[in-house]
């Protein structure tokens, strides 16, 4: 029997041939950092889900994985990043799940910091870290971005399963709301441990999620909301209806699994500062 993985890094990838290898190399550097601290048996599995790319993304990942048995490539028809992340988590085995998009980076300390936080605070269902942003983001948006994205997040598998994973409904893809409302469910039902250390780099490339929302994030919140496209405005009511339906269903759901942390924050969201 092999040594079990400590963490699964789920990587959704769609037409990111120009950025996927730096993203994967950043994970490799973080794994090396972890092993230097904890020893060579500190294993991390990486699951990349190609979400119907039409460029060379799957070929590049496949070649990358040839010499790295801890890296797995799965392929599916284009369903959006939420569905791709869910597929990656399902294919993984580790008790802790982390995320990296195919066009972002993690810094070497990221995996170790996240594992340290969850081990130091067993009552926490998930951990979040600081985010480096290149783009000139309006100050009022910075905290919101860090709270809503998931590349700076490490989640206990039972917690991911409890909230039902990421939303895969079409309106969420149209609104680019999969990350934000996944994070909202985490914060609603579980305690967060947070480190202000910046361990991830959220980058801007032409056409990526951050770039598509550039007008919103560089303006004050109210003006940014007015910059929503007509498609996004049409999707928002249905997104909120589906979200609220799931939130209410989760309120009465028991937590199942091997982690015995508190399943529901009875007093509302709780934040532990881990540094």
PDB file of C-alpha atoms in Angstrom, residues 34-272:
ATOM      1  CA  UNK A  34       6.611  20.996   1.564  1.00  0.00           C
ATOM      2  CA  UNK A  35       8.909  17.984   1.224  1.00  0.00           C
ATOM      3  CA  UNK A  36      11.893  20.048   2.342  1.00  0.00           C
ATOM      4  CA  UNK A  37       9.986  20.888   5.525  1.00  0.00           C
ATOM      5  CA  UNK A  38       8.258  17.584   6.235  1.00  0.00           C
ATOM      6  CA  UNK A  39      10.234  14.941   4.414  1.00  0.00           C
ATOM      7  CA  UNK A  40      10.022  13.096   1.081  1.00  0.00           C
ATOM      8  CA  UNK A  41       6.893  11.142   2.013  1.00  0.00           C
ATOM      9  CA  UNK A  42       4.809  14.318   2.108  1.00  0.00           C
ATOM     10  CA  UNK A  43       2.784  13.504  -0.979  1.00  0.00           C
ATOM     11  CA  UNK A  44       0.470  15.810  -2.904  1.00  0.00           C
ATOM     12  CA  UNK A  45      -1.647  14.728  -5.867  1.00  0.00           C
ATOM     13  CA  UNK A  46      -2.470  17.088  -8.719  1.00  0.00           C
ATOM     14  CA  UNK A  47      -5.617  16.519 -10.779  1.00  0.00           C
ATOM     15  CA  UNK A  48      -5.978  18.609 -13.935  1.00  0.00           C
ATOM     16  CA  UNK A  49      -9.363  18.564 -15.657  1.00  0.00           C
ATOM     17  CA  UNK A  50      -9.262  19.816 -19.227  1.00  0.00           C
ATOM     18  CA  UNK A  51     -12.634  21.465 -19.747  1.00  0.00           C
ATOM     19  CA  UNK A  52     -13.008  20.927 -23.488  1.00  0.00           C
ATOM     20  CA  UNK A  53     -10.013  22.983 -24.611  1.00  0.00           C
ATOM     21  CA  UNK A  54      -9.598  23.597 -28.334  1.00  0.00           C
ATOM     22  CA  UNK A  55      -5.909  24.504 -28.070  1.00  0.00           C
ATOM     23  CA  UNK A  56      -2.892  22.430 -27.009  1.00  0.00           C
ATOM     24  CA  UNK A  57      -3.645  22.553 -23.278  1.00  0.00           C
ATOM     25  CA  UNK A  58      -4.377  18.804 -22.869  1.00  0.00           C
ATOM     26  CA  UNK A  59      -1.298  17.842 -24.883  1.00  0.00           C
ATOM     27  CA  UNK A  60       0.950  20.015 -22.733  1.00  0.00           C
ATOM     28  CA  UNK A  61      -0.512  18.649 -19.500  1.00  0.00           C
ATOM     29  CA  UNK A  62      -0.299  15.082 -20.764  1.00  0.00           C
ATOM     30  CA  UNK A  63       3.380  15.485 -21.569  1.00  0.00           C
ATOM     31  CA  UNK A  64       3.997  17.162 -18.207  1.00  0.00           C
ATOM     32  CA  UNK A  65       2.342  14.248 -16.399  1.00  0.00           C
ATOM     33  CA  UNK A  66       4.387  11.562 -18.167  1.00  0.00           C
ATOM     34  CA  UNK A  67       7.292  11.907 -15.739  1.00  0.00           C
ATOM     35  CA  UNK A  68       5.190  12.895 -12.729  1.00  0.00           C
ATOM     36  CA  UNK A  69       2.997  10.038 -11.472  1.00  0.00           C
ATOM     37  CA  UNK A  70       1.312  12.315  -8.926  1.00  0.00           C
ATOM     38  CA  UNK A  71      -0.166  14.398 -11.767  1.00  0.00           C
ATOM     39  CA  UNK A  72      -3.363  13.121 -13.377  1.00  0.00           C
ATOM     40  CA  UNK A  73      -5.106  14.501 -16.469  1.00  0.00           C
ATOM     41  CA  UNK A  74      -8.840  14.104 -17.036  1.00  0.00           C
ATOM     42  CA  UNK A  75     -10.842  15.480 -19.951  1.00  0.00           C
ATOM     43  CA  UNK A  76     -14.488  16.464 -20.280  1.00  0.00           C
ATOM     44  CA  UNK A  77     -16.741  18.455 -22.574  1.00  0.00           C
ATOM     45  CA  UNK A  78     -16.841  22.148 -21.734  1.00  0.00           C
ATOM     46  CA  UNK A  79     -18.982  22.576 -18.609  1.00  0.00           C
ATOM     47  CA  UNK A  80     -17.304  25.489 -16.869  1.00  0.00           C
ATOM     48  CA  UNK A  81     -14.753  25.764 -14.051  1.00  0.00           C
ATOM     49  CA  UNK A  82     -17.171  24.693 -11.327  1.00  0.00           C
ATOM     50  CA  UNK A  83     -17.851  21.340 -12.956  1.00  0.00           C
ATOM     51  CA  UNK A  84     -14.152  20.888 -13.740  1.00  0.00           C
ATOM     52  CA  UNK A  85     -13.182  21.483 -10.119  1.00  0.00           C
ATOM     53  CA  UNK A  86     -15.842  19.062  -8.895  1.00  0.00           C
ATOM     54  CA  UNK A  87     -14.534  16.386 -11.267  1.00  0.00           C
ATOM     55  CA  UNK A  88     -10.990  16.948 -10.028  1.00  0.00           C
ATOM     56  CA  UNK A  89     -12.011  16.685  -6.379  1.00  0.00           C
ATOM     57  CA  UNK A  90     -13.969  13.508  -7.090  1.00  0.00           C
ATOM     58  CA  UNK A  91     -10.919  11.960  -8.768  1.00  0.00           C
ATOM     59  CA  UNK A  92      -8.671  12.858  -5.835  1.00  0.00           C
ATOM     60  CA  UNK A  93      -8.199  10.963  -2.594  1.00  0.00           C
ATOM     61  CA  UNK A  94      -6.597  13.341  -0.094  1.00  0.00           C
ATOM     62  CA  UNK A  95      -8.366  14.722   2.993  1.00  0.00           C
ATOM     63  CA  UNK A  96      -7.567  18.325   2.042  1.00  0.00           C
ATOM     64  CA  UNK A  97      -8.429  19.950  -1.284  1.00  0.00           C
ATOM     65  CA  UNK A  98      -6.752  23.017  -2.783  1.00  0.00           C
ATOM     66  CA  UNK A  99      -7.396  24.822  -6.050  1.00  0.00           C
ATOM     67  CA  UNK A 100      -5.381  26.537  -8.744  1.00  0.00           C
ATOM     68  CA  UNK A 101      -6.689  27.844 -12.042  1.00  0.00           C
ATOM     69  CA  UNK A 102      -4.673  27.139 -15.160  1.00  0.00           C
ATOM     70  CA  UNK A 103      -3.719  30.796 -15.514  1.00  0.00           C
ATOM     71  CA  UNK A 104      -2.684  31.627 -11.933  1.00  0.00           C
ATOM     72  CA  UNK A 105       0.268  30.768  -9.694  1.00  0.00           C
ATOM     73  CA  UNK A 106       0.911  29.628  -6.148  1.00  0.00           C
ATOM     74  CA  UNK A 107       4.050  30.560  -4.259  1.00  0.00           C
ATOM     75  CA  UNK A 108       6.319  27.850  -2.785  1.00  0.00           C
ATOM     76  CA  UNK A 109       5.019  28.154   0.784  1.00  0.00           C
ATOM     77  CA  UNK A 110       1.338  27.863  -0.164  1.00  0.00           C
ATOM     78  CA  UNK A 111       0.673  24.148   0.361  1.00  0.00           C
ATOM     79  CA  UNK A 112       2.685  23.987   3.590  1.00  0.00           C
ATOM     80  CA  UNK A 113       1.018  27.110   5.008  1.00  0.00           C
ATOM     81  CA  UNK A 114      -2.463  25.775   4.277  1.00  0.00           C
ATOM     82  CA  UNK A 115      -1.763  22.377   5.814  1.00  0.00           C
ATOM     83  CA  UNK A 116      -0.171  24.006   8.864  1.00  0.00           C
ATOM     84  CA  UNK A 117      -3.261  26.164   9.386  1.00  0.00           C
ATOM     85  CA  UNK A 118      -5.711  23.266   9.215  1.00  0.00           C
ATOM     86  CA  UNK A 119      -3.564  21.138  11.508  1.00  0.00           C
ATOM     87  CA  UNK A 120      -3.128  23.942  14.044  1.00  0.00           C
ATOM     88  CA  UNK A 121      -6.853  24.740  14.093  1.00  0.00           C
ATOM     89  CA  UNK A 122      -8.778  21.456  13.861  1.00  0.00           C
ATOM     90  CA  UNK A 123     -12.060  23.280  14.458  1.00  0.00           C
ATOM     91  CA  UNK A 124     -11.655  25.134  11.148  1.00  0.00           C
ATOM     92  CA  UNK A 125     -13.352  23.677   8.096  1.00  0.00           C
ATOM     93  CA  UNK A 126     -11.218  25.598   5.640  1.00  0.00           C
ATOM     94  CA  UNK A 127      -8.223  27.915   5.407  1.00  0.00           C
ATOM     95  CA  UNK A 128      -7.639  31.029   3.325  1.00  0.00           C
ATOM     96  CA  UNK A 129      -4.480  33.015   2.634  1.00  0.00           C
ATOM     97  CA  UNK A 130      -3.550  36.392   1.208  1.00  0.00           C
ATOM     98  CA  UNK A 131      -3.646  37.100  -2.530  1.00  0.00           C
ATOM     99  CA  UNK A 132      -1.211  39.076  -4.654  1.00  0.00           C
ATOM    100  CA  UNK A 133      -2.965  41.101  -7.346  1.00  0.00           C
ATOM    101  CA  UNK A 134      -1.110  42.660 -10.263  1.00  0.00           C
ATOM    102  CA  UNK A 135      -4.012  44.655 -11.611  1.00  0.00           C
ATOM    103  CA  UNK A 136      -4.918  48.092 -10.253  1.00  0.00           C
ATOM    104  CA  UNK A 137      -7.914  46.900  -8.249  1.00  0.00           C
ATOM    105  CA  UNK A 138     -10.096  49.442  -6.463  1.00  0.00           C
ATOM    106  CA  UNK A 139      -9.301  49.194  -2.713  1.00  0.00           C
ATOM    107  CA  UNK A 140     -12.921  48.437  -1.829  1.00  0.00           C
ATOM    108  CA  UNK A 141     -12.805  45.296  -3.988  1.00  0.00           C
ATOM    109  CA  UNK A 142      -9.557  43.778  -2.669  1.00  0.00           C
ATOM    110  CA  UNK A 143     -10.991  42.071   0.405  1.00  0.00           C
ATOM    111  CA  UNK A 144     -13.987  40.878  -1.582  1.00  0.00           C
ATOM    112  CA  UNK A 145     -11.773  39.293  -4.229  1.00  0.00           C
ATOM    113  CA  UNK A 146      -9.671  37.490  -1.622  1.00  0.00           C
ATOM    114  CA  UNK A 147     -12.831  36.227   0.085  1.00  0.00           C
ATOM    115  CA  UNK A 148     -14.534  35.056  -3.103  1.00  0.00           C
ATOM    116  CA  UNK A 149     -11.826  33.343  -5.160  1.00  0.00           C
ATOM    117  CA  UNK A 150     -10.719  29.813  -4.318  1.00  0.00           C
ATOM    118  CA  UNK A 151      -7.070  29.611  -5.395  1.00  0.00           C
ATOM    119  CA  UNK A 152      -6.170  30.837  -1.887  1.00  0.00           C
ATOM    120  CA  UNK A 153      -8.391  28.241  -0.236  1.00  0.00           C
ATOM    121  CA  UNK A 154      -7.735  24.833   1.356  1.00  0.00           C
ATOM    122  CA  UNK A 155     -10.853  22.838   2.244  1.00  0.00           C
ATOM    123  CA  UNK A 156     -11.348  19.648   4.197  1.00  0.00           C
ATOM    124  CA  UNK A 157     -12.877  17.078   1.860  1.00  0.00           C
ATOM    125  CA  UNK A 158     -15.843  16.506   4.183  1.00  0.00           C
ATOM    126  CA  UNK A 159     -16.562  20.228   4.047  1.00  0.00           C
ATOM    127  CA  UNK A 160     -16.474  20.312   0.236  1.00  0.00           C
ATOM    128  CA  UNK A 161     -18.822  17.334   0.164  1.00  0.00           C
ATOM    129  CA  UNK A 162     -21.128  18.864   2.777  1.00  0.00           C
ATOM    130  CA  UNK A 163     -21.813  22.013   0.758  1.00  0.00           C
ATOM    131  CA  UNK A 164     -22.263  20.005  -2.450  1.00  0.00           C
ATOM    132  CA  UNK A 165     -19.140  21.236  -4.207  1.00  0.00           C
ATOM    133  CA  UNK A 166     -19.257  23.989  -6.794  1.00  0.00           C
ATOM    134  CA  UNK A 167     -22.459  24.995  -8.526  1.00  0.00           C
ATOM    135  CA  UNK A 168     -22.568  23.639 -12.080  1.00  0.00           C
ATOM    136  CA  UNK A 169     -25.795  25.302 -13.235  1.00  0.00           C
ATOM    137  CA  UNK A 170     -25.525  27.339 -16.451  1.00  0.00           C
ATOM    138  CA  UNK A 171     -26.451  30.691 -14.840  1.00  0.00           C
ATOM    139  CA  UNK A 172     -23.419  30.441 -12.539  1.00  0.00           C
ATOM    140  CA  UNK A 173     -21.128  30.066 -15.532  1.00  0.00           C
ATOM    141  CA  UNK A 174     -22.743  33.097 -17.180  1.00  0.00           C
ATOM    142  CA  UNK A 175     -22.298  35.209 -14.048  1.00  0.00           C
ATOM    143  CA  UNK A 176     -18.809  33.834 -13.227  1.00  0.00           C
ATOM    144  CA  UNK A 177     -20.174  33.188  -9.739  1.00  0.00           C
ATOM    145  CA  UNK A 178     -18.990  29.620  -9.054  1.00  0.00           C
ATOM    146  CA  UNK A 179     -16.064  30.711  -6.875  1.00  0.00           C
ATOM    147  CA  UNK A 180     -17.855  33.434  -4.950  1.00  0.00           C
ATOM    148  CA  UNK A 181     -20.878  31.373  -3.942  1.00  0.00           C
ATOM    149  CA  UNK A 182     -18.805  28.278  -3.118  1.00  0.00           C
ATOM    150  CA  UNK A 183     -16.840  30.548  -0.775  1.00  0.00           C
ATOM    151  CA  UNK A 184     -20.069  32.029   0.572  1.00  0.00           C
ATOM    152  CA  UNK A 185     -21.338  28.579   1.555  1.00  0.00           C
ATOM    153  CA  UNK A 186     -18.030  27.771   3.233  1.00  0.00           C
ATOM    154  CA  UNK A 187     -18.182  30.966   5.285  1.00  0.00           C
ATOM    155  CA  UNK A 188     -21.842  30.438   6.141  1.00  0.00           C
ATOM    156  CA  UNK A 189     -21.468  26.943   7.547  1.00  0.00           C
ATOM    157  CA  UNK A 190     -17.847  26.557   8.649  1.00  0.00           C
ATOM    158  CA  UNK A 191     -15.138  28.285  10.616  1.00  0.00           C
ATOM    159  CA  UNK A 192     -12.338  29.810   8.566  1.00  0.00           C
ATOM    160  CA  UNK A 193      -8.714  30.103   9.632  1.00  0.00           C
ATOM    161  CA  UNK A 194      -6.979  32.888   7.760  1.00  0.00           C
ATOM    162  CA  UNK A 195      -3.366  33.849   7.137  1.00  0.00           C
ATOM    163  CA  UNK A 196      -2.584  37.279   5.735  1.00  0.00           C
ATOM    164  CA  UNK A 197       0.548  35.855   4.104  1.00  0.00           C
ATOM    165  CA  UNK A 198       0.257  36.187   0.327  1.00  0.00           C
ATOM    166  CA  UNK A 199       0.721  32.656  -0.985  1.00  0.00           C
ATOM    167  CA  UNK A 200      -1.027  32.899  -4.371  1.00  0.00           C
ATOM    168  CA  UNK A 201      -0.760  35.179  -7.403  1.00  0.00           C
ATOM    169  CA  UNK A 202      -4.025  36.047  -9.159  1.00  0.00           C
ATOM    170  CA  UNK A 203      -2.974  37.097 -12.655  1.00  0.00           C
ATOM    171  CA  UNK A 204      -4.627  38.971 -15.490  1.00  0.00           C
ATOM    172  CA  UNK A 205      -4.444  37.607 -19.032  1.00  0.00           C
ATOM    173  CA  UNK A 206      -6.548  38.655 -22.021  1.00  0.00           C
ATOM    174  CA  UNK A 207      -9.872  36.840 -21.789  1.00  0.00           C
ATOM    175  CA  UNK A 208      -9.406  35.172 -18.395  1.00  0.00           C
ATOM    176  CA  UNK A 209     -11.936  35.523 -15.573  1.00  0.00           C
ATOM    177  CA  UNK A 210     -10.176  38.475 -13.974  1.00  0.00           C
ATOM    178  CA  UNK A 211      -9.801  40.239 -17.327  1.00  0.00           C
ATOM    179  CA  UNK A 212     -13.495  39.763 -18.130  1.00  0.00           C
ATOM    180  CA  UNK A 213     -14.393  41.535 -14.897  1.00  0.00           C
ATOM    181  CA  UNK A 214     -11.718  44.240 -15.163  1.00  0.00           C
ATOM    182  CA  UNK A 215     -14.245  47.088 -15.497  1.00  0.00           C
ATOM    183  CA  UNK A 216     -15.985  45.980 -12.314  1.00  0.00           C
ATOM    184  CA  UNK A 217     -12.868  45.549 -10.190  1.00  0.00           C
ATOM    185  CA  UNK A 218     -11.188  48.821 -11.157  1.00  0.00           C
ATOM    186  CA  UNK A 219     -14.262  50.904 -10.254  1.00  0.00           C
ATOM    187  CA  UNK A 220     -15.917  51.487  -6.871  1.00  0.00           C
ATOM    188  CA  UNK A 221     -18.317  48.643  -5.978  1.00  0.00           C
ATOM    189  CA  UNK A 222     -21.524  50.419  -6.992  1.00  0.00           C
ATOM    190  CA  UNK A 223     -20.090  51.590 -10.321  1.00  0.00           C
ATOM    191  CA  UNK A 224     -18.579  48.146 -10.840  1.00  0.00           C
ATOM    192  CA  UNK A 225     -21.943  46.465 -10.425  1.00  0.00           C
ATOM    193  CA  UNK A 226     -23.375  48.805 -13.028  1.00  0.00           C
ATOM    194  CA  UNK A 227     -20.683  47.540 -15.429  1.00  0.00           C
ATOM    195  CA  UNK A 228     -22.223  44.039 -15.455  1.00  0.00           C
ATOM    196  CA  UNK A 229     -23.134  42.783 -18.913  1.00  0.00           C
ATOM    197  CA  UNK A 230     -26.736  42.124 -19.886  1.00  0.00           C
ATOM    198  CA  UNK A 231     -26.043  38.369 -19.774  1.00  0.00           C
ATOM    199  CA  UNK A 232     -24.735  38.666 -16.225  1.00  0.00           C
ATOM    200  CA  UNK A 233     -27.698  40.776 -15.142  1.00  0.00           C
ATOM    201  CA  UNK A 234     -30.126  38.237 -16.596  1.00  0.00           C
ATOM    202  CA  UNK A 235     -28.378  35.350 -14.835  1.00  0.00           C
ATOM    203  CA  UNK A 236     -28.164  36.950 -11.393  1.00  0.00           C
ATOM    204  CA  UNK A 237     -31.753  36.358 -10.142  1.00  0.00           C
ATOM    205  CA  UNK A 238     -31.634  32.659 -11.053  1.00  0.00           C
ATOM    206  CA  UNK A 239     -28.186  32.290  -9.515  1.00  0.00           C
ATOM    207  CA  UNK A 240     -29.391  33.739  -6.231  1.00  0.00           C
ATOM    208  CA  UNK A 241     -32.522  31.576  -6.262  1.00  0.00           C
ATOM    209  CA  UNK A 242     -30.486  28.383  -6.742  1.00  0.00           C
ATOM    210  CA  UNK A 243     -27.955  29.475  -4.137  1.00  0.00           C
ATOM    211  CA  UNK A 244     -30.611  30.239  -1.535  1.00  0.00           C
ATOM    212  CA  UNK A 245     -32.343  26.925  -2.198  1.00  0.00           C
ATOM    213  CA  UNK A 246     -29.125  25.043  -1.498  1.00  0.00           C
ATOM    214  CA  UNK A 247     -28.262  27.163   1.532  1.00  0.00           C
ATOM    215  CA  UNK A 248     -31.592  26.385   3.150  1.00  0.00           C
ATOM    216  CA  UNK A 249     -31.240  22.667   2.417  1.00  0.00           C
ATOM    217  CA  UNK A 250     -27.770  22.598   3.969  1.00  0.00           C
ATOM    218  CA  UNK A 251     -28.962  24.193   7.193  1.00  0.00           C
ATOM    219  CA  UNK A 252     -30.623  20.905   8.191  1.00  0.00           C
ATOM    220  CA  UNK A 253     -28.003  18.548   6.750  1.00  0.00           C
ATOM    221  CA  UNK A 254     -25.752  16.420   9.018  1.00  0.00           C
ATOM    222  CA  UNK A 255     -22.000  16.386   8.427  1.00  0.00           C
ATOM    223  CA  UNK A 256     -20.602  13.007   7.405  1.00  0.00           C
ATOM    224  CA  UNK A 257     -16.992  11.846   7.329  1.00  0.00           C
ATOM    225  CA  UNK A 258     -13.950  11.422   9.536  1.00  0.00           C
ATOM    226  CA  UNK A 259     -13.480  15.070  10.517  1.00  0.00           C
ATOM    227  CA  UNK A 260     -15.383  15.974  13.645  1.00  0.00           C
ATOM    228  CA  UNK A 261     -15.219  19.729  13.530  1.00  0.00           C
ATOM    229  CA  UNK A 262     -18.408  21.738  14.071  1.00  0.00           C
ATOM    230  CA  UNK A 263     -20.566  21.288  10.959  1.00  0.00           C
ATOM    231  CA  UNK A 264     -22.522  24.520  11.239  1.00  0.00           C
ATOM    232  CA  UNK A 265     -21.674  27.932  12.639  1.00  0.00           C
ATOM    233  CA  UNK A 266     -24.669  28.473  14.897  1.00  0.00           C
ATOM    234  CA  UNK A 267     -23.598  32.038  15.664  1.00  0.00           C
ATOM    235  CA  UNK A 268     -22.798  32.943  12.068  1.00  0.00           C
ATOM    236  CA  UNK A 269     -19.459  33.076  10.234  1.00  0.00           C
ATOM    237  CA  UNK A 270     -16.408  32.698  12.448  1.00  0.00           C
ATOM    238  CA  UNK A 271     -12.901  33.772  11.516  1.00  0.00           C
ATOM    239  CA  UNK A 272      -9.672  32.685  13.193  1.00  0.00           C
TER     240      UNK A 272
END
